[in-house]
């Protein structure tokens, strides 16, 4: 009989177990259910692919012309002005004071007119407006005021003396714009001055009639602001050639007379080419007197004749 050792039996047993296990695993692997392939669900619409937004359109920046930009006060050169003539009429109220200083000897009377009204007028004409240079701004001007209705109380208090006051300036001026970007205008001017303040005879009053003839050399300025307003000013020196009775045998042997004048005001444009103007005015004639005690009745070192007032007027430009 064939004998089988114990080692062989054990080896065969192990081999059979391994084979059975492999066979069982293969069976399980074959019997596992097969997962179905994924299907596309057509019941819902497929999501749309993302759409990229086009880049924003860049619009060019348009800067409006300077003429369309609103401004508080636009600098306008006087060379742009085209008007040929302007006329101004109004009413003034003045105060007059005449007095001496350093007076000695016989009485020299003072004079005061606290307030009196005057009619005022002024005109400007530009004869060279068609030119394209600075001479187009050359203007011929005439200005004056008058008060023929005045009355002065006689020093004795028994009567009144008819009194007349009038002033006339005739000359020329030119308008200049020194700074292109500023609404500033400078106005140098040269004119003849005639001014009279008379009260009849001088025997009772010991007060000379004033009759002044000389020149006015001045510089004015205008500054526009807030679109409708213009501030203006004027300063002038008034050398006098003739001063009336004060330099005569009845009063003083001689002397000199020079005046100073100034005004400050504001104009408001009411409508196109028409404006209302308010100004405060000052004029003073200053005298240096020369007397000879041997022949002159009066003795004084000097005198002044001062006018202080205000004017309200309307101006029209054509």
Steps between C-alpha positions, in 0.01 A plus 500: 500500500611851410582706807450879494695697744338756728690792336359419162151479637538839664639657180211363294250629751642850487503503120137392481394774740681766300342381178153502653551852627613629162204339329255650746647854457481475124137396522416798718679736264304372202168510679536871615243724332626722226430870557314659208677774305388853587235639270436867408170637638337696218199609707683816617686737269869483516662797678616765255868562487609826675490804274773755544372864517650732238733768637331827599503764230736786583337830403725795424478792744374809319607827658254781419647816352589780738211713378248239629647467849303709750725745677451737789696773324655434164800707406398697198752725332369850425621442144200265458254782560321630191291785639557843349315736733382509861279753677451546874259725691433524871453701817767599753494636853799708615639687797730802451744643754734797448738615773838660566790399720763727648269803459600826672365854508163581349231233508491249220163330483449127487237346274298179539217357294401182694311334215386591152382293201651506152410354163785295351575369151784325322563373146770294329566457128750255342596647160754227412293193588556340157873459569643171628764641734498680834394827336155352448456561876569874476195695615406866494307587816303792636353515851352758731243602756289810563292657779355840396237514776723554808454779754755622759400688816653847520731541804273775631209257498273743320502350150611209287751502218438315174766231467612302198710184482615315186789280396613382157772251398595435138781267393595148400579163655617158388406159641775244563498137621833447682433134597333277241350258756349766726186707431696813588507815288724802553388836361757782481330831422584861418244781497443872539315607815272802533324549833307801624329571833381861501290709741485845343712785641768465767474829691269374775616145541881534493478169315641454149306341218664180381578472130746220427664420169765229471567141398402166649761225475363175633500122506186292535439132549213256455471143630214269399371237744195278556406532131280810541707728723794732436696692762661818374727771635679812379780717635607829345724801552365844400763768436317833461601776259237746625315514832277806479468782751715350774812602305410864440556844656180450701642201693858371449793607286565151372554136578433158352214255485502124441210266542462134596206287394384147561194282456401148595189317388321194375296430187233231457387377160120520497456371146705471185710817445321683786630543854436691824799671664563629853813698586649703784697803386757731654662816360720747683685806370798594716639856497835639602440871550751782467402836642664840539399665829577842355239478227281191564190527711518139618781281629503117507738214429258284305146384436303199380181457300352153558209312337377171639201308367339200335346433159235260372477463123387278213731412210405374155750364248437499126 
